[in-house]
Amino acid sequence: MASEAIAAVQAFFDALGTRDLERILSHFAPDATWTIPGDPALTPWAGCRTGPEEIRQSLAAFFAAVEPLAFELRTMVEADGQVLAPGRYASRFHPSGQVIESEMILRFTVADALITDYRVFEDSLGITRTYLGEPLTTIAARPQVQLPRPVDDRDEPLRGLAGSPGDRSTPMTTWTSDELDRIAGADELEVAPLRRDGTLRRPVPIWVVREGDALYVRSFRGTDGGWWRTARTLHQGHIRSGGVDKDVTFADVADSQINDRIDTAYRTKYGRFGDAYINPLVAARPTTLKLVPR
């Protein structure tokens, strides 16, 4: 039997499918918060809203702009009063007519069978570009990185890219203080790893932390993360965060003491989102990658 919290979230999804604003709003507490990442000046349904009227405005703007094409909801998980609902969807945005497919995670906080907080984690940059009718390959249109040598069929990372002896790749540089502050101060980092064919994978938003003068990322889905698997193919790619655009090398991190500090950095920076998000990232230590600017 589903818990009361999961039942409340399922009732919300049922109402969402009808696009009946009053029915949807009936599942929210009077002071509920509603957060969708993005710039409201570009995507009018984005931003942080509080209370039924502001949530209504966001929903109305979203419904006016979006034609749902597919929606797949995976198994919901409840922890510490929060419900995580992972899934995937495809939508057509008006007036551009463009279609986007994206994975998502929705986080709900439920009390007394009412939703008190709702937050979306998705490809906000891709959605903005789709809505505005901009090419989704903008980031991939950058000049491609010169590959140092081909990779073999075992899909192993290129040796030497993490600074090992005999490294003949482009010498590594360091982040400037401004870059460190801007990237570490941002909630999300968009990562686009380099594929074997020399093109960049479509950027996805992930979390990033700073430890000392270095930046680190992990895969929320562990070794099943698609972007992470691509990143380890050539250990090169591109990142964008806090207004910083940079080609990077992805360096594996096996040092347990460094990973201990990275655990702490994740808990400190993102602890406000709750254990349901932090615990998977702490468990994903084997996926730790250091971002090294090129």
PDB file of C-alpha atoms in Angstrom:
ATOM      1  CA  MET A   1       0.000   0.000   0.000  1.00  0.00           C
ATOM      2  CA  ALA A   2       1.309   3.448  -0.919  1.00  0.00           C
ATOM      3  CA  SER A   3       2.138   5.827   1.901  1.00  0.00           C
ATOM      4  CA  GLU A   4       0.019   8.902   2.514  1.00  0.00           C
ATOM      5  CA  ALA A   5       2.728  11.114   0.991  1.00  0.00           C
ATOM      6  CA  ILE A   6       3.046   9.056  -2.195  1.00  0.00           C
ATOM      7  CA  ALA A   7      -0.745   8.850  -2.462  1.00  0.00           C
ATOM      8  CA  ALA A   8      -0.906  12.667  -2.271  1.00  0.00           C
ATOM      9  CA  VAL A   9       1.689  12.995  -5.023  1.00  0.00           C
ATOM     10  CA  GLN A  10      -0.116  10.468  -7.208  1.00  0.00           C
ATOM     11  CA  ALA A  11      -3.341  12.428  -6.748  1.00  0.00           C
ATOM     12  CA  PHE A  12      -1.464  15.533  -7.914  1.00  0.00           C
ATOM     13  CA  PHE A  13      -0.316  13.746 -11.074  1.00  0.00           C
ATOM     14  CA  ASP A  14      -3.862  12.577 -11.738  1.00  0.00           C
ATOM     15  CA  ALA A  15      -5.075  16.169 -11.444  1.00  0.00           C
ATOM     16  CA  LEU A  16      -2.209  17.485 -13.565  1.00  0.00           C
ATOM     17  CA  GLY A  17      -3.289  15.251 -16.416  1.00  0.00           C
ATOM     18  CA  THR A  18      -6.685  17.000 -16.501  1.00  0.00           C
ATOM     19  CA  ARG A  19      -5.124  20.498 -16.637  1.00  0.00           C
ATOM     20  CA  ASP A  20      -7.881  21.580 -14.220  1.00  0.00           C
ATOM     21  CA  LEU A  21      -6.212  24.379 -12.254  1.00  0.00           C
ATOM     22  CA  GLU A  22      -8.581  24.238  -9.300  1.00  0.00           C
ATOM     23  CA  ARG A  23      -8.237  20.486  -8.992  1.00  0.00           C
ATOM     24  CA  ILE A  24      -4.454  20.737  -9.149  1.00  0.00           C
ATOM     25  CA  LEU A  25      -4.281  23.535  -6.580  1.00  0.00           C
ATOM     26  CA  SER A  26      -6.466  21.572  -4.173  1.00  0.00           C
ATOM     27  CA  HIS A  27      -3.486  19.283  -3.520  1.00  0.00           C
ATOM     28  CA  PHE A  28      -1.276  22.137  -2.255  1.00  0.00           C
ATOM     29  CA  ALA A  29      -1.066  23.701   1.191  1.00  0.00           C
ATOM     30  CA  PRO A  30      -2.023  27.414   1.376  1.00  0.00           C
ATOM     31  CA  ASP A  31       1.615  28.481   1.848  1.00  0.00           C
ATOM     32  CA  ALA A  32       3.154  25.903  -0.494  1.00  0.00           C
ATOM     33  CA  THR A  33       6.262  26.782  -2.491  1.00  0.00           C
ATOM     34  CA  TRP A  34       6.646  25.879  -6.176  1.00  0.00           C
ATOM     35  CA  THR A  35      10.062  26.080  -7.842  1.00  0.00           C
ATOM     36  CA  ILE A  36      10.916  25.488 -11.491  1.00  0.00           C
ATOM     37  CA  PRO A  37      14.488  26.299 -12.572  1.00  0.00           C
ATOM     38  CA  GLY A  38      14.954  28.958 -15.219  1.00  0.00           C
ATOM     39  CA  ASP A  39      14.645  32.669 -15.862  1.00  0.00           C
ATOM     40  CA  PRO A  40      11.006  33.902 -15.691  1.00  0.00           C
ATOM     41  CA  ALA A  41      11.928  36.618 -18.187  1.00  0.00           C
ATOM     42  CA  LEU A  42      12.598  33.877 -20.750  1.00  0.00           C
ATOM     43  CA  THR A  43      10.240  31.086 -19.655  1.00  0.00           C
ATOM     44  CA  PRO A  44       7.303  32.726 -17.842  1.00  0.00           C
ATOM     45  CA  TRP A  45       6.357  29.657 -15.787  1.00  0.00           C
ATOM     46  CA  ALA A  46       9.832  29.386 -14.204  1.00  0.00           C
ATOM     47  CA  GLY A  47      11.004  30.724 -10.848  1.00  0.00           C
ATOM     48  CA  CYS A  48       9.998  30.295  -7.240  1.00  0.00           C
ATOM     49  CA  ARG A  49       6.301  30.833  -6.409  1.00  0.00           C
ATOM     50  CA  THR A  50       4.500  30.834  -3.065  1.00  0.00           C
ATOM     51  CA  GLY A  51       0.801  30.318  -2.481  1.00  0.00           C
ATOM     52  CA  PRO A  52      -2.068  29.269  -4.768  1.00  0.00           C
ATOM     53  CA  GLU A  53      -2.286  32.427  -6.877  1.00  0.00           C
ATOM     54  CA  GLU A  54       1.380  32.463  -7.823  1.00  0.00           C
ATOM     55  CA  ILE A  55       1.326  28.714  -8.504  1.00  0.00           C
ATOM     56  CA  ARG A  56      -1.787  29.237 -10.639  1.00  0.00           C
ATOM     57  CA  GLN A  57       0.073  31.826 -12.734  1.00  0.00           C
ATOM     58  CA  SER A  58       2.960  29.435 -13.299  1.00  0.00           C
ATOM     59  CA  LEU A  59       0.647  26.585 -14.284  1.00  0.00           C
ATOM     60  CA  ALA A  60      -1.399  28.764 -16.637  1.00  0.00           C
ATOM     61  CA  ALA A  61       1.747  29.994 -18.411  1.00  0.00           C
ATOM     62  CA  PHE A  62       3.065  26.441 -18.670  1.00  0.00           C
ATOM     63  CA  PHE A  63      -0.166  25.029 -20.069  1.00  0.00           C
ATOM     64  CA  ALA A  64      -0.312  27.832 -22.654  1.00  0.00           C
ATOM     65  CA  ALA A  65       3.201  27.034 -23.868  1.00  0.00           C
ATOM     66  CA  VAL A  66       3.406  23.248 -23.683  1.00  0.00           C
ATOM     67  CA  GLU A  67       1.794  20.412 -25.602  1.00  0.00           C
ATOM     68  CA  PRO A  68       2.581  17.120 -23.834  1.00  0.00           C
ATOM     69  CA  LEU A  69       3.599  14.300 -26.169  1.00  0.00           C
ATOM     70  CA  ALA A  70       4.793  11.618 -23.744  1.00  0.00           C
ATOM     71  CA  PHE A  71       5.197  11.229 -20.002  1.00  0.00           C
ATOM     72  CA  GLU A  72       6.816   8.299 -18.189  1.00  0.00           C
ATOM     73  CA  LEU A  73       6.795   8.270 -14.401  1.00  0.00           C
ATOM     74  CA  ARG A  74       9.127   5.794 -12.726  1.00  0.00           C
ATOM     75  CA  THR A  75       8.874   4.360  -9.212  1.00  0.00           C
ATOM     76  CA  MET A  76       8.459   7.070  -6.589  1.00  0.00           C
ATOM     77  CA  VAL A  77      10.600   6.973  -3.455  1.00  0.00           C
ATOM     78  CA  GLU A  78       9.766   8.470  -0.067  1.00  0.00           C
ATOM     79  CA  ALA A  79      12.374   9.496   2.514  1.00  0.00           C
ATOM     80  CA  ASP A  80      12.267  11.905   5.454  1.00  0.00           C
ATOM     81  CA  GLY A  81       8.908  13.354   4.496  1.00  0.00           C
ATOM     82  CA  GLN A  82       9.912  13.907   0.883  1.00  0.00           C
ATOM     83  CA  VAL A  83       8.875  12.089  -2.272  1.00  0.00           C
ATOM     84  CA  LEU A  84      11.156  11.823  -5.290  1.00  0.00           C
ATOM     85  CA  ALA A  85       9.448  11.145  -8.605  1.00  0.00           C
ATOM     86  CA  PRO A  86      11.896  10.415 -11.452  1.00  0.00           C
ATOM     87  CA  GLY A  87      10.672  10.226 -14.999  1.00  0.00           C
ATOM     88  CA  ARG A  88      11.011  11.228 -18.606  1.00  0.00           C
ATOM     89  CA  TYR A  89       8.867  13.311 -20.923  1.00  0.00           C
ATOM     90  CA  ALA A  90       8.565  14.725 -24.422  1.00  0.00           C
ATOM     91  CA  SER A  91       6.869  18.070 -25.060  1.00  0.00           C
ATOM     92  CA  ARG A  92       6.250  20.461 -27.922  1.00  0.00           C
ATOM     93  CA  PHE A  93       6.615  24.139 -27.060  1.00  0.00           C
ATOM     94  CA  HIS A  94       4.621  26.961 -28.602  1.00  0.00           C
ATOM     95  CA  PRO A  95       5.074  29.180 -30.475  1.00  0.00           C
ATOM     96  CA  SER A  96       8.395  27.670 -31.632  1.00  0.00           C
ATOM     97  CA  GLY A  97       6.884  24.274 -32.438  1.00  0.00           C
ATOM     98  CA  GLN A  98      10.098  22.580 -31.304  1.00  0.00           C
ATOM     99  CA  VAL A  99      10.089  19.316 -29.343  1.00  0.00           C
ATOM    100  CA  ILE A 100      12.294  18.397 -26.412  1.00  0.00           C
ATOM    101  CA  GLU A 101      12.800  15.061 -24.668  1.00  0.00           C
ATOM    102  CA  SER A 102      14.271  15.176 -21.179  1.00  0.00           C
ATOM    103  CA  GLU A 103      14.701  13.220 -18.002  1.00  0.00           C
ATOM    104  CA  MET A 104      13.513  14.840 -14.786  1.00  0.00           C
ATOM    105  CA  ILE A 105      13.296  14.403 -11.053  1.00  0.00           C
ATOM    106  CA  LEU A 106      10.426  16.016  -9.169  1.00  0.00           C
ATOM    107  CA  ARG A 107      10.774  16.520  -5.429  1.00  0.00           C
ATOM    108  CA  PHE A 108       7.720  16.893  -3.208  1.00  0.00           C
ATOM    109  CA  THR A 109       7.416  17.640   0.478  1.00  0.00           C
ATOM    110  CA  VAL A 110       4.078  16.478   1.883  1.00  0.00           C
ATOM    111  CA  ALA A 111       2.410  17.207   5.221  1.00  0.00           C
ATOM    112  CA  ASP A 112      -1.130  16.248   6.236  1.00  0.00           C
ATOM    113  CA  ALA A 113      -1.782  14.865   2.737  1.00  0.00           C
ATOM    114  CA  LEU A 114      -1.008  18.254   1.116  1.00  0.00           C
ATOM    115  CA  ILE A 115       2.040  19.260  -0.887  1.00  0.00           C
ATOM    116  CA  THR A 116       4.011  21.971   0.922  1.00  0.00           C
ATOM    117  CA  ASP A 117       6.969  22.199  -1.466  1.00  0.00           C
ATOM    118  CA  TYR A 118       7.504  21.235  -5.111  1.00  0.00           C
ATOM    119  CA  ARG A 119      10.730  21.498  -7.083  1.00  0.00           C
ATOM    120  CA  VAL A 120      11.708  20.361 -10.578  1.00  0.00           C
ATOM    121  CA  PHE A 121      15.163  19.165 -11.636  1.00  0.00           C
ATOM    122  CA  GLU A 122      15.420  18.995 -15.436  1.00  0.00           C
ATOM    123  CA  ASP A 123      17.255  20.313 -18.495  1.00  0.00           C
ATOM    124  CA  SER A 124      16.258  23.934 -17.938  1.00  0.00           C
ATOM    125  CA  LEU A 125      18.650  25.262 -20.601  1.00  0.00           C
ATOM    126  CA  GLY A 126      17.278  22.881 -23.224  1.00  0.00           C
ATOM    127  CA  ILE A 127      13.719  23.828 -22.311  1.00  0.00           C
ATOM    128  CA  THR A 128      14.480  27.536 -22.610  1.00  0.00           C
ATOM    129  CA  ARG A 129      16.078  27.042 -26.025  1.00  0.00           C
ATOM    130  CA  THR A 130      13.174  24.911 -27.207  1.00  0.00           C
ATOM    131  CA  TYR A 131      10.603  27.438 -26.045  1.00  0.00           C
ATOM    132  CA  LEU A 132      12.481  30.322 -27.686  1.00  0.00           C
ATOM    133  CA  GLY A 133      13.086  28.365 -30.879  1.00  0.00           C
ATOM    134  CA  GLU A 134      16.866  28.427 -30.572  1.00  0.00           C
ATOM    135  CA  PRO A 135      18.986  25.578 -31.988  1.00  0.00           C
ATOM    136  CA  LEU A 136      19.507  22.873 -29.385  1.00  0.00           C
ATOM    137  CA  THR A 137      22.961  22.170 -30.777  1.00  0.00           C
ATOM    138  CA  THR A 138      24.387  25.573 -29.880  1.00  0.00           C
ATOM    139  CA  ILE A 139      26.850  24.168 -27.378  1.00  0.00           C
ATOM    140  CA  ALA A 140      27.810  21.341 -29.721  1.00  0.00           C
ATOM    141  CA  ALA A 141      28.528  23.822 -32.513  1.00  0.00           C
ATOM    142  CA  ARG A 142      31.670  25.006 -30.743  1.00  0.00           C
ATOM    143  CA  PRO A 143      34.994  24.119 -32.415  1.00  0.00           C
ATOM    144  CA  GLN A 144      35.698  20.504 -31.543  1.00  0.00           C
ATOM    145  CA  VAL A 145      38.557  19.506 -29.266  1.00  0.00           C
ATOM    146  CA  GLN A 146      41.473  17.886 -31.059  1.00  0.00           C
ATOM    147  CA  LEU A 147      41.530  14.275 -29.919  1.00  0.00           C
ATOM    148  CA  PRO A 148      44.999  13.142 -28.832  1.00  0.00           C
ATOM    149  CA  ARG A 149      44.446   9.574 -30.146  1.00  0.00           C
ATOM    150  CA  PRO A 150      41.549   7.181 -30.869  1.00  0.00           C
ATOM    151  CA  VAL A 151      39.996   5.106 -28.109  1.00  0.00           C
ATOM    152  CA  ASP A 152      39.825   1.310 -28.369  1.00  0.00           C
ATOM    153  CA  ASP A 153      36.699  -0.824 -28.370  1.00  0.00           C
ATOM    154  CA  ARG A 154      36.892  -1.450 -24.634  1.00  0.00           C
ATOM    155  CA  ASP A 155      35.731   2.119 -24.051  1.00  0.00           C
ATOM    156  CA  GLU A 156      38.548   2.814 -21.596  1.00  0.00           C
ATOM    157  CA  PRO A 157      39.530   6.405 -20.742  1.00  0.00           C
ATOM    158  CA  LEU A 158      42.595   7.808 -22.453  1.00  0.00           C
ATOM    159  CA  ARG A 159      45.628   7.528 -20.263  1.00  0.00           C
ATOM    160  CA  GLY A 160      47.612  10.685 -19.656  1.00  0.00           C
ATOM    161  CA  LEU A 161      44.616  13.028 -19.556  1.00  0.00           C
ATOM    162  CA  ALA A 162      44.662  13.127 -15.766  1.00  0.00           C
ATOM    163  CA  GLY A 163      48.287  14.216 -15.602  1.00  0.00           C
ATOM    164  CA  SER A 164      49.885  10.783 -15.434  1.00  0.00           C
ATOM    165  CA  PRO A 165      53.531  10.270 -16.467  1.00  0.00           C
ATOM    166  CA  GLY A 166      54.043  10.526 -20.181  1.00  0.00           C
ATOM    167  CA  ASP A 167      51.124  12.877 -20.693  1.00  0.00           C
ATOM    168  CA  ARG A 168      51.349  14.434 -24.150  1.00  0.00           C
ATOM    169  CA  SER A 169      47.972  16.153 -24.151  1.00  0.00           C
ATOM    170  CA  THR A 170      47.432  19.888 -23.782  1.00  0.00           C
ATOM    171  CA  PRO A 171      49.022  21.067 -20.518  1.00  0.00           C
ATOM    172  CA  MET A 172      46.461  21.547 -17.782  1.00  0.00           C
ATOM    173  CA  THR A 173      45.697  24.974 -16.437  1.00  0.00           C
ATOM    174  CA  THR A 174      44.034  26.129 -13.230  1.00  0.00           C
ATOM    175  CA  TRP A 175      40.787  27.891 -12.476  1.00  0.00           C
ATOM    176  CA  THR A 176      40.927  31.596 -11.752  1.00  0.00           C
ATOM    177  CA  SER A 177      39.546  32.781  -8.415  1.00  0.00           C
ATOM    178  CA  ASP A 178      36.616  34.402 -10.220  1.00  0.00           C
ATOM    179  CA  GLU A 179      35.795  31.195 -12.102  1.00  0.00           C
ATOM    180  CA  LEU A 180      35.942  29.146  -8.914  1.00  0.00           C
ATOM    181  CA  ASP A 181      33.657  31.564  -7.086  1.00  0.00           C
ATOM    182  CA  ARG A 182      31.121  31.779  -9.910  1.00  0.00           C
ATOM    183  CA  ILE A 183      30.909  28.046 -10.598  1.00  0.00           C
ATOM    184  CA  ALA A 184      30.925  27.014  -6.943  1.00  0.00           C
ATOM    185  CA  GLY A 185      28.301  29.658  -6.190  1.00  0.00           C
ATOM    186  CA  ALA A 186      25.889  28.283  -8.792  1.00  0.00           C
ATOM    187  CA  ASP A 187      23.432  25.509  -7.915  1.00  0.00           C
ATOM    188  CA  GLU A 188      23.810  23.757 -11.261  1.00  0.00           C
ATOM    189  CA  LEU A 189      26.506  23.058 -13.800  1.00  0.00           C
ATOM    190  CA  GLU A 190      25.728  22.030 -17.377  1.00  0.00           C
ATOM    191  CA  VAL A 191      28.054  19.311 -18.601  1.00  0.00           C
ATOM    192  CA  ALA A 192      28.514  18.156 -22.203  1.00  0.00           C
ATOM    193  CA  PRO A 193      31.069  15.319 -22.453  1.00  0.00           C
ATOM    194  CA  LEU A 194      32.870  14.615 -25.711  1.00  0.00           C
ATOM    195  CA  ARG A 195      31.736  11.571 -27.686  1.00  0.00           C
ATOM    196  CA  ARG A 196      33.999   9.248 -29.640  1.00  0.00           C
ATOM    197  CA  ASP A 197      33.004  10.925 -32.930  1.00  0.00           C
ATOM    198  CA  GLY A 198      34.327  14.278 -31.703  1.00  0.00           C
ATOM    199  CA  THR A 199      30.933  15.873 -31.015  1.00  0.00           C
ATOM    200  CA  LEU A 200      29.673  17.021 -27.654  1.00  0.00           C
ATOM    201  CA  ARG A 201      26.862  15.163 -25.921  1.00  0.00           C
ATOM    202  CA  ARG A 202      23.768  17.223 -25.241  1.00  0.00           C
ATOM    203  CA  PRO A 203      24.364  19.234 -22.023  1.00  0.00           C
ATOM    204  CA  VAL A 204      22.658  18.085 -18.838  1.00  0.00           C
ATOM    205  CA  PRO A 205      22.394  19.926 -15.489  1.00  0.00           C
ATOM    206  CA  ILE A 206      24.229  18.386 -12.529  1.00  0.00           C
ATOM    207  CA  TRP A 207      25.522  19.540  -9.153  1.00  0.00           C
ATOM    208  CA  VAL A 208      29.072  20.775  -8.602  1.00  0.00           C
ATOM    209  CA  VAL A 209      31.147  21.389  -5.465  1.00  0.00           C
ATOM    210  CA  ARG A 210      34.393  23.111  -4.686  1.00  0.00           C
ATOM    211  CA  GLU A 211      37.158  21.691  -2.517  1.00  0.00           C
ATOM    212  CA  GLY A 212      40.091  24.037  -2.125  1.00  0.00           C
ATOM    213  CA  ASP A 213      41.003  25.323  -5.575  1.00  0.00           C
ATOM    214  CA  ALA A 214      39.385  22.446  -7.435  1.00  0.00           C
ATOM    215  CA  LEU A 215      35.890  21.607  -8.699  1.00  0.00           C
ATOM    216  CA  TYR A 216      34.285  18.175  -8.546  1.00  0.00           C
ATOM    217  CA  VAL A 217      31.165  16.474  -9.882  1.00  0.00           C
ATOM    218  CA  ARG A 218      29.457  13.120  -9.334  1.00  0.00           C
ATOM    219  CA  SER A 219      26.712  11.184 -11.064  1.00  0.00           C
ATOM    220  CA  PHE A 220      23.443  11.109  -9.118  1.00  0.00           C
ATOM    221  CA  ARG A 221      22.613   7.818 -10.872  1.00  0.00           C
ATOM    222  CA  GLY A 222      26.023   6.364 -10.073  1.00  0.00           C
ATOM    223  CA  THR A 223      27.768   4.442 -12.826  1.00  0.00           C
ATOM    224  CA  ASP A 224      24.443   4.223 -14.708  1.00  0.00           C
ATOM    225  CA  GLY A 225      24.534   7.963 -15.430  1.00  0.00           C
ATOM    226  CA  GLY A 226      24.614   8.489 -19.190  1.00  0.00           C
ATOM    227  CA  TRP A 227      26.644  11.697 -19.100  1.00  0.00           C
ATOM    228  CA  TRP A 228      29.176  10.077 -16.729  1.00  0.00           C
ATOM    229  CA  ARG A 229      29.699   7.065 -18.967  1.00  0.00           C
ATOM    230  CA  THR A 230      30.306   9.392 -21.924  1.00  0.00           C
ATOM    231  CA  ALA A 231      32.683  11.556 -19.866  1.00  0.00           C
ATOM    232  CA  ARG A 232      34.858   8.538 -19.142  1.00  0.00           C
ATOM    233  CA  THR A 233      35.144   7.602 -22.808  1.00  0.00           C
ATOM    234  CA  LEU A 234      37.520  10.414 -23.746  1.00  0.00           C
ATOM    235  CA  HIS A 235      37.721  12.339 -20.464  1.00  0.00           C
ATOM    236  CA  GLN A 236      37.067  15.605 -22.302  1.00  0.00           C
ATOM    237  CA  GLY A 237      34.091  17.896 -22.693  1.00  0.00           C
ATOM    238  CA  HIS A 238      32.594  21.298 -22.023  1.00  0.00           C
ATOM    239  CA  ILE A 239      30.943  22.853 -18.978  1.00  0.00           C
ATOM    240  CA  ARG A 240      28.854  25.952 -18.398  1.00  0.00           C
ATOM    241  CA  SER A 241      27.997  27.371 -14.975  1.00  0.00           C
ATOM    242  CA  GLY A 242      27.709  30.758 -13.295  1.00  0.00           C
ATOM    243  CA  GLY A 243      28.402  32.498 -16.593  1.00  0.00           C
ATOM    244  CA  VAL A 244      31.610  30.512 -17.163  1.00  0.00           C
ATOM    245  CA  ASP A 245      32.037  28.506 -20.403  1.00  0.00           C
ATOM    246  CA  LYS A 246      35.028  26.168 -20.443  1.00  0.00           C
ATOM    247  CA  ASP A 247      36.452  23.132 -22.191  1.00  0.00           C
ATOM    248  CA  VAL A 248      37.561  20.693 -19.496  1.00  0.00           C
ATOM    249  CA  THR A 249      39.297  17.426 -18.804  1.00  0.00           C
ATOM    250  CA  PHE A 250      37.464  14.965 -16.529  1.00  0.00           C
ATOM    251  CA  ALA A 251      40.004  13.437 -14.148  1.00  0.00           C
ATOM    252  CA  ASP A 252      39.143  10.374 -12.052  1.00  0.00           C
ATOM    253  CA  VAL A 253      39.464  10.819  -8.282  1.00  0.00           C
ATOM    254  CA  ALA A 254      40.308   7.715  -6.232  1.00  0.00           C
ATOM    255  CA  ASP A 255      41.850   9.362  -3.156  1.00  0.00           C
ATOM    256  CA  SER A 256      39.627   8.471  -0.175  1.00  0.00           C
ATOM    257  CA  GLN A 257      40.611  11.544   1.850  1.00  0.00           C
ATOM    258  CA  ILE A 258      39.705  13.880  -1.010  1.00  0.00           C
ATOM    259  CA  ASN A 259      36.421  12.013  -1.452  1.00  0.00           C
ATOM    260  CA  ASP A 260      35.704  12.448   2.271  1.00  0.00           C
ATOM    261  CA  ARG A 261      36.063  16.201   1.833  1.00  0.00           C
ATOM    262  CA  ILE A 262      33.895  16.113  -1.293  1.00  0.00           C
ATOM    263  CA  ASP A 263      31.202  14.279   0.712  1.00  0.00           C
ATOM    264  CA  THR A 264      31.291  17.135   3.207  1.00  0.00           C
ATOM    265  CA  ALA A 265      31.180  19.718   0.420  1.00  0.00           C
ATOM    266  CA  TYR A 266      28.018  18.132  -1.034  1.00  0.00           C
ATOM    267  CA  ARG A 267      26.347  18.007   2.379  1.00  0.00           C
ATOM    268  CA  THR A 268      27.271  21.629   3.089  1.00  0.00           C
ATOM    269  CA  LYS A 269      26.207  23.072  -0.257  1.00  0.00           C
ATOM    270  CA  TYR A 270      23.123  20.973  -1.005  1.00  0.00           C
ATOM    271  CA  GLY A 271      22.037  19.768   2.418  1.00  0.00           C
ATOM    272  CA  ARG A 272      18.932  21.939   2.207  1.00  0.00           C
ATOM    273  CA  PHE A 273      17.516  19.529  -0.391  1.00  0.00           C
ATOM    274  CA  GLY A 274      17.472  16.654   2.088  1.00  0.00           C
ATOM    275  CA  ASP A 275      19.011  13.198   2.432  1.00  0.00           C
ATOM    276  CA  ALA A 276      17.013  11.832  -0.493  1.00  0.00           C
ATOM    277  CA  TYR A 277      19.360  13.818  -2.753  1.00  0.00           C
ATOM    278  CA  ILE A 278      22.540  13.899  -0.696  1.00  0.00           C
ATOM    279  CA  ASN A 279      22.767  10.202   0.186  1.00  0.00           C
ATOM    280  CA  PRO A 280      22.860   9.009  -3.463  1.00  0.00           C
ATOM    281  CA  LEU A 281      25.638  11.506  -4.202  1.00  0.00           C
ATOM    282  CA  VAL A 282      27.661  10.391  -1.197  1.00  0.00           C
ATOM    283  CA  ALA A 283      27.162   6.777  -2.270  1.00  0.00           C
ATOM    284  CA  ALA A 284      28.356   7.722  -5.760  1.00  0.00           C
ATOM    285  CA  ARG A 285      31.975   8.267  -4.665  1.00  0.00           C
ATOM    286  CA  PRO A 286      33.270   5.949  -7.426  1.00  0.00           C
ATOM    287  CA  THR A 287      31.931   8.426 -10.007  1.00  0.00           C
ATOM    288  CA  THR A 288      33.833  11.447  -8.664  1.00  0.00           C
ATOM    289  CA  LEU A 289      35.422  13.494 -11.425  1.00  0.00           C
ATOM    290  CA  LYS A 290      37.662  16.512 -11.078  1.00  0.00           C
ATOM    291  CA  LEU A 291      37.010  19.300 -13.585  1.00  0.00           C
ATOM    292  CA  VAL A 292      40.284  20.572 -14.989  1.00  0.00           C
ATOM    293  CA  PRO A 293      40.116  23.581 -17.359  1.00  0.00           C
ATOM    294  CA  ARG A 294      41.840  23.249 -20.724  1.00  0.00           C
TER     295      ARG A 294
END
